[in-house]
Short mmCIF file of C-alpha atoms and ligand atoms in Angstrom, two decimals:
data_model
loop_
_atom_site.label_atom_id
_atom_site.label_comp_id
_atom_site.label_asym_id
_atom_site.label_seq_id
_atom_site.Cartn_x
_atom_site.Cartn_y
_atom_site.Cartn_z
CA UNK T 1 153.16 131.51 68.01
CA UNK T 2 152.09 130.50 71.51
CA UNK T 3 148.50 130.28 72.59
CA UNK T 4 146.89 133.69 72.71
CA UNK T 5 144.25 134.93 75.05
CA UNK T 6 141.95 136.93 72.88
CA UNK T 7 141.10 140.48 73.97
CA UNK T 8 140.11 142.06 70.66
CA UNK T 9 138.11 140.48 67.89
CA UNK T 10 137.44 142.05 64.50
CA UNK T 11 134.85 140.74 62.09
CA UNK T 12 134.86 141.81 58.44
CA UNK T 13 131.29 141.73 57.10
CA UNK T 14 128.27 143.00 59.06
CA UNK T 15 125.69 140.83 57.30
CA UNK T 16 123.23 138.15 58.35
CA UNK T 17 126.04 135.98 59.71
CA UNK T 18 128.66 138.45 60.94
CA UNK T 19 126.21 140.77 62.72
CA UNK T 20 124.30 138.27 64.88
CA UNK T 21 127.34 136.03 65.51
CA UNK T 22 129.50 138.88 66.78
CA UNK T 23 126.63 140.33 68.81
CA UNK T 24 126.33 137.03 70.68
CA UNK T 25 130.11 136.65 71.15
CA UNK T 26 130.17 140.16 72.62
CA UNK T 27 127.17 139.43 74.83
CA UNK T 28 128.70 136.23 76.19
CA UNK T 29 132.29 137.50 76.46
CA UNK T 30 132.16 140.93 78.12
CA UNK T 31 135.96 140.80 78.55
CA UNK T 32 136.51 140.78 74.75
CA UNK T 33 136.12 143.84 72.56
CA UNK T 34 134.31 142.92 69.37
CA UNK T 35 134.38 145.29 66.39
CA UNK T 36 132.34 144.51 63.31
CA UNK T 37 133.43 146.35 60.18
CA UNK T 38 131.89 146.63 56.75
CA UNK T 39 132.61 148.58 53.59
CA UNK T 40 128.92 149.43 53.34
CA UNK T 41 128.54 152.70 55.29
CA UNK T 42 124.78 152.58 55.36
CA UNK T 43 124.83 149.10 56.88
CA UNK T 44 127.15 150.23 59.66
CA UNK T 45 125.01 153.33 60.28
CA UNK T 46 121.97 151.06 60.59
CA UNK T 47 123.74 148.77 63.06
CA UNK T 48 124.56 151.89 65.11
CA UNK T 49 121.06 153.37 64.92
CA UNK T 50 119.60 154.26 68.31
CA UNK T 51 116.28 152.88 67.06
CA UNK T 52 116.75 149.11 67.24
CA UNK T 53 113.95 148.60 64.71
CA UNK T 54 116.38 149.96 62.11
CA UNK T 55 118.95 147.17 62.51
CA UNK T 56 119.73 145.91 59.00
CA UNK T 57 119.02 142.31 59.94
CA UNK T 58 115.67 141.24 61.35
CA UNK T 59 116.08 138.29 63.74
CA UNK T 60 113.93 137.51 66.76
CA UNK T 61 115.95 138.36 69.91
CA UNK T 62 118.74 140.20 68.07
CA UNK T 63 117.72 143.70 69.15
CA UNK T 64 117.93 142.68 72.82
CA UNK T 65 121.43 141.26 72.40
CA UNK T 66 122.61 144.37 70.55
CA UNK T 67 121.03 146.61 73.19
CA UNK T 68 122.95 144.78 75.91
CA UNK T 69 126.39 144.75 74.29
CA UNK T 70 126.56 147.70 71.89
CA UNK T 71 128.81 150.48 73.15
CA UNK T 72 130.02 148.21 75.99
CA UNK T 73 132.21 145.78 74.06
CA UNK T 74 130.39 145.57 70.74
CA UNK T 75 131.20 148.17 68.09
CA UNK T 76 130.22 148.68 64.46
CA UNK T 77 132.59 150.67 62.30
CA UNK T 78 133.72 151.37 58.75
CA UNK T 79 137.35 151.74 59.79
CA UNK T 80 138.47 148.31 58.59
CA UNK T 81 142.23 148.94 58.90
CA UNK T 82 142.05 150.10 62.50
CA UNK T 83 139.95 147.13 63.57
CA UNK T 84 142.31 144.70 61.83
CA UNK T 85 145.36 146.35 63.39
CA UNK T 86 143.95 146.11 66.93
CA UNK T 87 142.59 142.56 66.81
CA UNK T 88 144.36 139.33 67.69
CA UNK T 89 141.62 137.38 65.97
CA UNK T 90 139.89 138.37 62.70
CA UNK T 91 136.72 136.71 61.44
CA UNK T 92 135.97 136.88 57.74
CA UNK T 93 132.24 136.94 57.20
CA UNK T 94 131.92 138.46 53.77
CA UNK T 95 129.54 137.13 51.19
CA UNK T 96 130.59 134.47 48.70
CA UNK T 97 127.91 134.45 46.01
CA UNK T 98 127.81 132.01 43.11
CA UNK T 99 130.01 133.32 40.30
CA UNK T 100 128.05 135.14 37.61
CA UNK T 101 130.94 135.40 35.16
CA UNK T 102 133.91 133.53 33.71
CA UNK T 103 135.23 130.14 34.80
CA UNK T 104 132.69 128.29 36.98
CA UNK T 105 129.88 130.73 36.13
CA UNK T 106 126.63 129.68 37.79
CA UNK T 107 128.40 127.06 39.92
CA UNK T 108 131.60 128.05 41.69
CA UNK T 109 131.72 130.42 44.64
CA UNK T 110 132.99 133.90 43.92
CA UNK T 111 135.92 134.40 46.26
CA UNK T 112 136.68 137.93 45.19
CA UNK T 113 135.63 139.44 48.55
CA UNK T 114 137.44 136.81 50.56
CA UNK T 115 140.61 137.42 48.59
CA UNK T 116 140.32 141.19 49.00
CA UNK T 117 139.93 140.77 52.76
CA UNK T 118 142.94 138.49 52.98
CA UNK T 119 145.03 141.01 51.07
CA UNK T 120 143.88 143.84 53.30
CA UNK T 121 144.67 141.86 56.45
CA UNK T 122 148.11 141.00 55.08
CA UNK T 123 148.78 144.62 54.27
CA UNK T 124 147.66 146.08 57.60
CA UNK T 125 148.83 143.46 60.13
CA UNK T 126 151.87 144.42 62.20
CA UNK T 127 151.61 141.54 64.68
CA UNK T 128 150.56 137.88 64.62
CA UNK T 129 146.92 137.19 63.80
CA UNK T 130 144.49 134.33 63.84
CA UNK T 131 142.25 134.57 60.79
CA UNK T 132 138.95 132.70 61.07
CA UNK T 133 136.85 131.87 58.00
CA UNK T 134 133.18 132.24 58.78
CA UNK T 135 131.99 132.56 55.21
CA UNK T 136 130.92 129.34 53.53
CA UNK T 137 133.76 128.55 51.28
CA UNK T 138 134.77 125.92 48.83
CA UNK T 139 137.04 123.31 50.22
CA UNK T 140 140.68 124.32 50.28
CA UNK T 141 140.04 128.03 50.53
CA UNK T 142 141.91 128.23 53.80
CA UNK T 143 144.99 127.22 51.88
CA UNK T 144 144.42 130.03 49.38
CA UNK T 145 143.97 132.55 52.18
CA UNK T 146 147.10 131.29 53.85
CA UNK T 147 149.10 131.68 50.64
CA UNK T 148 147.94 135.28 50.22
CA UNK T 149 148.65 136.13 53.84
CA UNK T 150 152.09 134.54 53.83
CA UNK T 151 153.28 135.97 50.54
CA UNK T 152 152.00 139.54 50.73
CA UNK T 153 152.25 140.22 54.45
CA UNK T 154 154.70 142.09 56.62
CA UNK T 155 156.42 138.95 57.81
CA UNK T 156 154.07 138.38 60.73
CA UNK T 157 152.62 134.93 61.49
CA UNK T 158 149.10 134.04 60.47
CA UNK T 159 147.06 131.06 61.52
CA UNK T 160 144.00 130.32 59.44
CA UNK T 161 141.06 128.51 61.04
CA UNK T 162 137.82 127.34 59.52
CA UNK T 163 134.81 127.92 61.76
CA UNK T 164 131.68 127.45 59.67
CA UNK T 165 128.44 128.93 60.89
CA UNK T 166 125.43 126.66 61.19
CA UNK T 167 122.88 129.20 62.38
CA UNK T 168 119.63 129.33 60.45
CA UNK T 169 118.01 132.67 59.79
CA UNK T 170 114.92 133.38 61.83
CA UNK T 171 116.37 131.33 64.72
CA UNK T 172 119.91 132.75 64.60
CA UNK T 173 120.03 133.98 68.19
CA UNK T 174 118.66 130.74 69.58
CA UNK T 175 121.10 128.75 67.41
CA UNK T 176 124.02 130.92 68.53
CA UNK T 177 123.09 130.72 72.21
CA UNK T 178 122.78 126.94 72.18
CA UNK T 179 124.46 125.51 69.08
CA UNK T 180 124.19 121.75 68.41
CA UNK T 181 127.93 121.96 67.87
CA UNK T 182 130.67 124.46 67.16
CA UNK T 183 133.11 123.25 64.53
CA UNK T 184 136.68 124.50 64.34
CA UNK T 185 139.14 123.32 61.72
CA UNK T 186 142.85 124.05 61.85
CA UNK T 187 146.24 122.64 61.08
CA UNK T 188 147.45 119.93 63.41
CA UNK T 189 150.91 121.34 64.16
CA UNK T 190 151.68 123.14 67.42
CA UNK T 191 150.87 126.63 66.09
CA UNK T 192 147.63 125.39 64.53
CA UNK T 193 146.55 123.63 67.71
CA UNK T 194 147.31 126.75 69.78
CA UNK T 195 145.18 128.85 67.44
CA UNK T 196 142.36 126.32 67.66
CA UNK T 197 142.59 126.43 71.45
CA UNK T 198 142.32 130.26 71.43
CA UNK T 199 139.05 130.05 69.55
CA UNK T 200 137.78 127.15 71.67
CA UNK T 201 138.35 129.39 74.69
CA UNK T 202 136.18 132.13 73.19
CA UNK T 203 133.26 129.77 72.58
CA UNK T 204 133.64 127.93 75.86
CA UNK T 205 132.46 131.10 77.61
CA UNK T 206 128.98 129.75 76.89
CA UNK T 207 129.15 126.54 74.85
CA UNK T 208 129.91 123.27 76.71
CA UNK T 209 133.34 121.98 75.68
CA UNK T 210 131.94 118.65 74.53
CA UNK T 211 129.90 120.51 71.93
CA UNK T 212 132.99 122.15 70.45
CA UNK T 213 134.62 119.83 67.97
CA UNK T 214 137.91 120.32 66.24
CA UNK T 215 139.02 118.82 62.94
CA UNK T 216 141.53 119.32 60.20
CA UNK T 217 140.72 122.35 58.03
CA UNK T 218 139.39 120.54 55.00
CA UNK T 219 137.03 118.37 57.01
CA UNK T 220 135.60 121.49 58.59
CA UNK T 221 135.14 123.26 55.27
CA UNK T 222 133.55 120.23 53.65
CA UNK T 223 131.28 119.63 56.67
CA UNK T 224 129.55 122.94 56.10
CA UNK T 225 128.81 122.17 52.46
CA UNK T 226 127.74 118.65 53.35
CA UNK T 227 125.42 119.73 56.18
CA UNK T 228 123.62 122.15 53.88
CA UNK T 229 123.49 119.60 51.06
CA UNK T 230 121.92 116.99 53.38
CA UNK T 231 119.36 119.46 54.74
CA UNK T 232 118.42 120.67 51.27
CA UNK T 233 118.24 117.08 50.08
CA UNK T 234 115.61 116.30 52.71
CA UNK T 235 113.48 119.21 51.52
CA UNK T 236 113.86 118.16 47.87
CA UNK T 237 113.06 114.55 48.80
CA UNK T 238 109.81 115.45 50.55
CA UNK T 239 108.96 117.89 47.76
CA UNK T 240 109.47 115.10 45.21
CA UNK T 241 107.04 112.97 47.19
CA UNK T 242 104.59 115.91 47.34
CA UNK T 243 104.20 115.75 43.55
CA UNK T 244 103.37 112.06 43.80
CA UNK T 245 100.94 112.68 46.68
CA UNK T 246 98.98 115.11 44.53
CA UNK T 247 98.57 112.46 41.83
CA UNK T 248 97.67 109.62 44.16
CA UNK T 249 95.41 111.17 46.78
CA UNK T 250 97.93 110.88 49.61
CA UNK T 251 98.68 113.78 51.97
CA UNK T 252 102.35 114.75 52.16
CA UNK T 253 102.06 116.12 55.71
CA UNK T 254 100.72 112.73 56.84
CA UNK T 255 103.53 110.96 55.02
CA UNK T 256 106.10 113.31 56.58
CA UNK T 257 104.71 112.67 60.05
CA UNK T 258 104.68 108.94 59.55
CA UNK T 259 108.26 108.72 58.30
CA UNK T 260 109.55 111.39 60.70
CA UNK T 261 108.55 109.30 63.71
CA UNK T 262 111.11 106.75 62.63
CA UNK T 263 113.96 107.87 64.86
CA UNK T 264 116.45 106.94 62.15
CA UNK T 265 114.85 109.51 59.87
CA UNK T 266 113.76 112.18 62.36
CA UNK T 267 111.03 114.78 62.07
CA UNK T 268 112.92 117.91 61.02
CA UNK T 269 113.27 119.31 57.50
CA UNK T 270 110.39 117.29 56.14
CA UNK T 271 107.99 120.14 55.53
CA UNK T 272 106.91 120.14 51.90
CA UNK T 273 107.01 123.63 50.43
CA UNK T 274 107.07 125.72 47.30
CA UNK T 275 110.84 125.18 47.36
CA UNK T 276 113.80 126.03 49.52
CA UNK T 277 115.52 129.40 49.28
CA UNK T 278 118.11 131.28 51.31
CA UNK T 279 121.67 132.30 50.68
CA UNK T 280 123.21 128.91 51.34
CA UNK T 281 121.43 125.78 50.13
CA UNK T 282 121.59 126.24 46.39
CA UNK T 283 124.94 127.98 46.46
CA UNK T 284 126.58 125.31 48.59
CA UNK T 285 125.23 122.43 46.53
CA UNK T 286 126.33 124.05 43.29
CA UNK T 287 129.68 124.48 44.90
CA UNK T 288 129.80 120.83 45.84
CA UNK T 289 128.81 119.89 42.30
CA UNK T 290 131.56 122.10 40.91
CA UNK T 291 134.12 120.51 43.21
CA UNK T 292 133.05 117.00 42.22
CA UNK T 293 133.33 117.84 38.52
CA UNK T 294 136.72 119.42 39.15
CA UNK T 295 137.92 116.22 40.78
CA UNK T 296 136.43 114.16 37.94
CA UNK T 297 133.57 112.62 39.89
CA UNK T 298 130.69 113.18 37.44
CA UNK T 299 128.34 110.64 39.08
CA UNK T 300 128.72 112.30 42.46
CA UNK T 301 128.22 115.73 40.88
CA UNK T 302 125.02 114.62 39.17
CA UNK T 303 123.67 113.05 42.35
CA UNK T 304 123.82 116.35 44.22
CA UNK T 305 122.79 118.49 41.29
CA UNK T 306 119.48 116.65 41.25
CA UNK T 307 118.62 118.25 44.62
CA UNK T 308 118.76 121.70 42.99
CA UNK T 309 116.89 120.50 39.89
CA UNK T 310 114.09 119.12 42.03
CA UNK T 311 113.88 122.47 43.80
CA UNK T 312 113.63 124.34 40.48
CA UNK T 313 110.93 121.89 39.44
CA UNK T 314 108.96 122.45 42.63
CA UNK T 315 108.92 126.25 42.19
CA UNK T 316 107.96 125.84 38.54
CA UNK T 317 105.25 123.28 39.37
CA UNK T 318 103.68 125.75 41.82
CA UNK T 319 103.68 128.63 39.32
CA UNK T 320 102.45 126.44 36.47
CA UNK T 321 99.63 125.11 38.61
CA UNK T 322 98.45 128.66 39.31
CA UNK T 323 98.40 129.44 35.58
CA UNK T 324 96.71 126.13 34.67
CA UNK T 325 94.08 126.48 37.37
CA UNK T 326 93.26 130.06 36.45
CA UNK T 327 92.04 128.78 33.09
CA UNK T 328 95.46 128.64 31.43
CA UNK T 329 96.32 132.30 31.67
CA UNK T 330 97.03 134.83 34.38
CA UNK T 331 97.44 137.72 31.98
CA UNK T 332 95.85 140.81 33.52
CA UNK T 333 94.77 138.81 36.58
CA UNK T 334 95.55 139.96 40.07
CA UNK T 335 97.47 137.47 42.18
CA UNK T 336 98.08 138.42 45.82
CA UNK T 337 101.32 137.12 47.32
CA UNK T 338 101.39 136.53 51.06
CA UNK T 339 105.07 136.56 51.92
CA UNK T 340 108.24 137.25 49.99
CA UNK T 341 111.03 136.30 52.47
CA UNK T 342 112.60 132.86 51.89
CA UNK T 343 111.23 131.69 55.24
CA UNK T 344 109.41 133.24 58.20
CA UNK T 345 111.01 135.49 60.82
CA UNK T 346 113.61 137.01 58.52
CA UNK T 347 113.75 139.96 56.14
CA UNK T 348 116.21 138.07 53.93
CA UNK T 349 115.00 137.32 50.41
CA UNK T 350 118.03 135.75 48.81
CA UNK T 351 116.97 132.93 46.47
CA UNK T 352 113.43 133.12 47.80
CA UNK T 353 111.01 130.83 45.94
CA UNK T 354 108.62 133.81 45.83
CA UNK T 355 110.71 135.67 43.26
CA UNK T 356 110.94 132.69 40.92
CA UNK T 357 107.21 132.08 41.13
CA UNK T 358 106.57 135.79 40.55
CA UNK T 359 108.93 135.77 37.60
CA UNK T 360 107.09 132.92 35.93
CA UNK T 361 103.72 134.57 36.49
CA UNK T 362 105.09 137.85 35.16
CA UNK T 363 106.16 136.09 31.97
CA UNK T 364 102.43 135.52 31.47
CA UNK T 365 101.79 139.17 32.40
CA UNK T 366 100.06 138.61 35.74
CA UNK T 367 99.58 141.51 38.14
CA UNK T 368 101.26 140.67 41.42
CA UNK T 369 100.35 142.36 44.70
CA UNK T 370 102.74 141.51 47.50
CA UNK T 371 102.42 141.75 51.24
CA UNK T 372 105.28 140.67 53.51
CA UNK T 373 105.51 141.74 57.16
CA UNK T 374 109.27 142.45 57.02
CA UNK T 375 110.46 142.83 53.43
CA UNK T 376 110.58 146.31 51.89
CA UNK T 377 109.22 147.25 48.45
CA UNK T 378 112.74 148.32 47.37
CA UNK T 379 114.03 144.84 48.14
CA UNK T 380 111.24 143.16 46.18
CA UNK T 381 111.88 145.32 43.12
CA UNK T 382 115.63 144.80 43.46
CA UNK T 383 115.13 141.02 43.58
CA UNK T 384 113.02 141.03 40.43
CA UNK T 385 115.39 143.33 38.62
CA UNK T 386 118.36 141.16 39.52
CA UNK T 387 116.55 138.06 38.34
CA UNK T 388 116.04 139.45 34.85
CA UNK T 389 119.74 139.11 34.13
CA UNK T 390 120.61 136.27 36.49
CA UNK T 391 118.10 133.55 35.73
CA UNK T 392 119.52 130.13 36.54
CA UNK T 393 117.83 126.77 36.50
CA UNK T 394 116.26 124.82 33.72
CA UNK T 395 112.66 125.90 34.17
CA UNK T 396 113.03 129.64 34.55
CA UNK T 397 115.86 130.16 32.08
CA UNK T 398 113.69 130.69 29.03
CA UNK T 399 111.97 133.92 30.08
CA UNK T 400 112.50 137.28 28.45
CA UNK T 401 114.09 140.09 30.45
CA UNK T 402 111.59 142.74 31.60
CA UNK T 403 112.45 146.38 32.15
CA UNK T 404 112.15 147.91 35.61
CA UNK T 405 109.33 150.04 34.26
CA UNK T 406 107.31 146.97 33.23
CA UNK T 407 108.04 145.28 36.54
CA UNK T 408 106.80 148.32 38.47
CA UNK T 409 103.66 148.40 36.39
CA UNK T 410 102.84 144.79 37.15
CA UNK T 411 104.12 144.38 40.71
CA UNK T 412 102.71 146.40 43.60
CA UNK T 413 103.79 146.13 47.22
CA UNK T 414 101.30 146.77 50.03
CA UNK T 415 101.53 147.60 53.71
CA UNK T 416 98.54 145.46 54.72
CA UNK T 417 97.44 142.02 53.56
CA UNK T 418 93.86 143.14 53.01
CA UNK T 419 94.95 145.81 50.52
CA UNK T 420 97.03 143.28 48.61
CA UNK T 421 94.14 140.86 48.42
CA UNK T 422 91.37 143.30 47.42
CA UNK T 423 89.73 142.28 44.13
CA UNK T 424 92.32 139.54 43.57
CA UNK T 425 91.65 136.43 41.50
CA UNK T 426 93.88 134.33 43.71
CA UNK T 427 96.00 134.36 46.88
CA UNK T 428 99.34 132.58 46.87
CA UNK T 429 101.07 131.86 50.20
CA UNK T 430 104.82 131.95 49.64
CA UNK T 431 106.20 132.30 53.18
CA UNK T 432 104.97 130.61 56.37
CA UNK T 433 104.66 133.77 58.53
CA UNK T 434 102.60 132.95 61.66
CA UNK T 435 100.37 135.99 61.20
CA UNK T 436 98.94 134.52 57.98
CA UNK T 437 97.26 131.83 60.07
CA UNK T 438 95.31 134.43 62.02
CA UNK T 439 93.69 136.24 59.09
CA UNK T 440 89.96 136.68 58.68
CA UNK T 441 89.54 134.50 55.59
CA UNK T 442 85.83 135.26 55.35
CA UNK T 443 86.66 138.96 55.00
CA UNK T 444 89.35 138.13 52.43
CA UNK T 445 86.91 135.96 50.47
CA UNK T 446 84.27 138.68 50.45
CA UNK T 447 86.75 141.13 48.89
CA UNK T 448 88.01 138.84 46.13
CA UNK T 449 86.77 138.04 42.64
CA UNK T 450 84.94 134.71 42.27
CA UNK T 451 85.79 131.94 41.90
CA UNK T 452 88.35 132.79 44.61
CA UNK T 453 91.48 130.63 44.73
CA UNK T 454 94.08 130.01 47.44
CA UNK T 455 97.39 128.40 46.47
CA UNK T 456 99.13 127.56 49.72
CA UNK T 457 102.81 126.96 49.03
CA UNK T 458 103.54 126.37 52.71
CA UNK T 459 100.56 124.32 53.88
CA UNK T 460 99.79 126.68 56.75
CA UNK T 461 96.12 127.37 56.08
CA UNK T 462 93.25 125.10 57.07
CA UNK T 463 92.02 123.62 53.79
CA UNK T 464 88.67 122.49 55.14
CA UNK T 465 87.95 125.85 56.77
CA UNK T 466 88.84 127.73 53.59
CA UNK T 467 86.72 125.43 51.48
CA UNK T 468 83.81 126.00 53.83
CA UNK T 469 84.24 129.75 53.31
CA UNK T 470 83.96 129.11 49.57
CA UNK T 471 87.56 129.11 48.33
CA UNK T 472 89.03 126.74 45.76
CA UNK T 473 92.13 125.57 47.61
CA UNK T 474 95.38 124.08 46.33
CA UNK T 475 97.92 122.77 48.83
CA UNK T 476 101.36 121.30 48.22
CA UNK T 477 101.19 117.51 48.22
CA UNK T 478 97.54 117.03 49.02
CA UNK T 479 95.68 114.84 46.56
CA UNK T 480 91.93 114.84 46.32
C1 UDX L 1 127.05 134.73 55.04
C2 UDX L 1 128.33 133.98 54.77
O1 UDX L 1 129.40 134.74 55.09
C3 UDX L 1 128.26 133.44 53.42
O2 UDX L 1 129.43 132.79 53.04
C4 UDX L 1 127.17 132.49 53.47
O3 UDX L 1 127.13 131.65 52.39
C5 UDX L 1 125.90 133.25 53.62
O4 UDX L 1 125.95 133.89 54.81
P1 UDX L 1 125.90 136.90 54.96
O5 UDX L 1 126.34 137.41 56.27
O6 UDX L 1 124.54 136.29 54.89
O7 UDX L 1 126.94 135.86 54.42
O8 UDX L 1 126.12 137.90 53.77
P2 UDX L 1 125.72 139.41 53.72
O9 UDX L 1 124.53 139.66 54.55
O10 UDX L 1 125.73 139.74 52.27
O11 UDX L 1 126.94 140.13 54.45
C6 UDX L 1 128.22 140.26 53.96
C7 UDX L 1 128.73 141.67 54.31
O12 UDX L 1 130.11 141.76 53.99
C8 UDX L 1 128.03 142.80 53.56
O13 UDX L 1 127.46 143.70 54.48
C9 UDX L 1 129.15 143.44 52.74
O14 UDX L 1 129.01 144.84 52.61
C10 UDX L 1 130.37 143.07 53.54
N1 UDX L 1 131.61 143.08 52.76
C11 UDX L 1 131.71 142.41 51.61
C12 UDX L 1 132.71 143.78 53.25
O15 UDX L 1 132.65 144.43 54.28
N2 UDX L 1 133.87 143.76 52.54
C13 UDX L 1 133.99 143.10 51.35
O16 UDX L 1 135.05 143.11 50.74
C14 UDX L 1 132.86 142.40 50.88
C1 UDX L 2 120.56 126.98 56.35
C2 UDX L 2 121.03 125.93 57.37
O1 UDX L 2 119.90 125.39 58.07
C3 UDX L 2 122.03 126.54 58.32
O2 UDX L 2 122.53 125.55 59.21
C4 UDX L 2 123.18 127.14 57.52
O3 UDX L 2 124.10 127.78 58.38
C5 UDX L 2 122.66 128.13 56.51
O4 UDX L 2 121.68 127.52 55.67
P1 UDX L 2 118.83 128.99 56.39
O5 UDX L 2 119.04 129.04 54.92
O6 UDX L 2 118.94 130.25 57.17
O7 UDX L 2 119.85 127.98 57.06
O8 UDX L 2 117.37 128.41 56.68
P2 UDX L 2 116.72 126.95 56.75
O9 UDX L 2 115.87 126.91 57.94
O10 UDX L 2 117.73 125.88 56.61
O11 UDX L 2 115.73 126.95 55.50
C6 UDX L 2 116.20 126.94 54.17
C7 UDX L 2 115.05 126.85 53.20
O12 UDX L 2 114.44 125.56 53.24
C8 UDX L 2 113.91 127.85 53.49
O13 UDX L 2 113.45 128.39 52.29
C9 UDX L 2 112.86 126.99 54.14
O14 UDX L 2 111.58 127.51 53.97
C10 UDX L 2 113.05 125.68 53.41
N1 UDX L 2 112.57 124.52 54.17
C11 UDX L 2 113.18 124.16 55.34
C12 UDX L 2 111.49 123.77 53.69
O15 UDX L 2 110.94 124.07 52.63
N2 UDX L 2 111.07 122.68 54.41
C13 UDX L 2 111.67 122.30 55.57
O16 UDX L 2 111.23 121.29 56.16
C14 UDX L 2 112.75 123.07 56.05
#
C-alpha cells in the first residue's frame, strides 16, 4: 500500500461523536466527500432534516457547520455498503457500551457493534482501505479488528489506525475546530506509516502539524482511557474534598480556586458537583479496571475503581441529604428537578447523575417534576426504565425495580421551569444550564410550599441571595 490521498471518507455511526466530527472534517476539507452512515433510519432522517433544530445531537455551533457542508460534501445515509465500497478511509464511530451480560458484565466494553462493522467492511471492500477506530475501545482492539479484516476479507489490504476522539459534549465544535492535540496510532512499518500520513493530511487541513501526534497503536488506545480516567479522577478528588468541606465549614469552591492557581495543578476539572456522568468516564475507567484485573494487577485496578466508587457515593450523598433534610422522607413530596442532561449544552443523558438521584428518591416514593431545556420527556422515561434493570454501583444496587406505569405516575416532565416548581417542597439543581442562573427566585419561592428548600448540585445559584429570599439552601461542599 502506498500513501493514499483521501477523496472519500465513510463514517459508520452517526452519534454524538461521528456526527459532529464528520461535519467538521467536511467543513474543513471541501475536497473530500464525507458520508456518515447509521443503521438507525430515524437518526439519519433527523440528520437530513431541513429544519436544523431537528438534528439528533444538540451542540452549540453544530447546526451552522451542517448547514455549510451538508449536500456539498457531507452526506448522511443508511446505505452502509455503498459508503464503505466508495471510501478509501472508513471511520468506526459506533457505540461501545459496558457489557450487560456474560464475561466482564458491568466492566468490560461490549465490542459487538465494532466487530459487526469490521465484518461488514471485510465483506464489502473490493479495494484497499484504511480503517480508523474512533470509538473508545479497550486496548488491543485494533489487533482484533485487524484479525477480522484479514481473515474474512476479499484479499484486499487493510490498515487499522487508532484515532481517539477527545471532544467534550457541549463544546464539541470548539474542540474539533481547535483540538489541544490530534492523536493517531498506527503500526510502525512502511504501510502503517503511510496510512498514518494519509490521516495526518486530512487533519492538517486545519490543525497545525505540531498538534498532531503519532504513536504506536496501543499507546494511542490506552491514552484515551487514561485521559478520561485522569479527568474523572480530578472530579472525584474534588468531590471527596466537598464532603469534608461540608463537615468542617470550608467552602469547596474556595479550595478549588486556591489549589487551581498552582500551575502544577491547574484550574480545570475542579468543579465540585453531584457527580460526573456522560458516556465515557465511568465506562472507560471500568474498562481500565477490567484490563488491570485481566493482567493480574489488582492494586492498580482497585486504585482506579475508587474513582467510580467515589462518584457513586457523591450521587448517593446528594440524594440522601435531600431525604434527610426533608424530615427523613420524601414520600408523596414534590421535588422539582432543574436539569436532566449530564452537563449543560447537550441533550445527552447517558449516565447522568440526575437519573441516579431520581432513582433513589423514587425508591422513597417522591414525586419528581423535571424541567430540562433540551432533554425530551421520552428520553427521561427511557433513562429511568433502563435503570430499573441496569443498576450498577454499590449505593443504588439495592433498589426494587419499578414498572413504567409507576414511574409515569411519579415522574412528570414540564416545558417550563415555573410549572415544574409550582407547589414543590424542594428544588434540586442537577445540571448547570446557564438559564437557571437567570430565574426569578422570588417568584419561584412564592409558588412553593414552605419551608422551601434548594439543593444545588452544581453550585450555580447565589446562596446568600436565595437565603435572603427565604430558602433553606444546600450547596455541594459548603459548610456552615
Ligand atoms: C461515541 C464513541 O464512539 C464511543 O466509543 C464513546 O465511548 C462514546 O462516544 P457516540 O457517538 O456518543 O459514541 O455513541 P452514539 O451516539 O450511541 O452513536 C453511535 C451510533 O452508531 C448510533 O447512532 C448507532 O445507531 C450507530 N450504530 C451502532 C451503527 O450504525 N451500526 C452498528 O452496528 C452499531
Ligand atoms: C469527556 C472528556 O472530557 C472528553 O475528552 C472525552 O472525549 C469524552 O469524555 P464529556 O463526557 O463529553 O467528555 O464531558 P466532560 O466535560 O468531560 O464532563 C464529564 C462529566 O464530569 C460531566 O457530568 C460534568 O458535569 C462533570 N464535571 C466535569 C464535573 O462534575 N466537574 C468538573 O470540574 C468537570
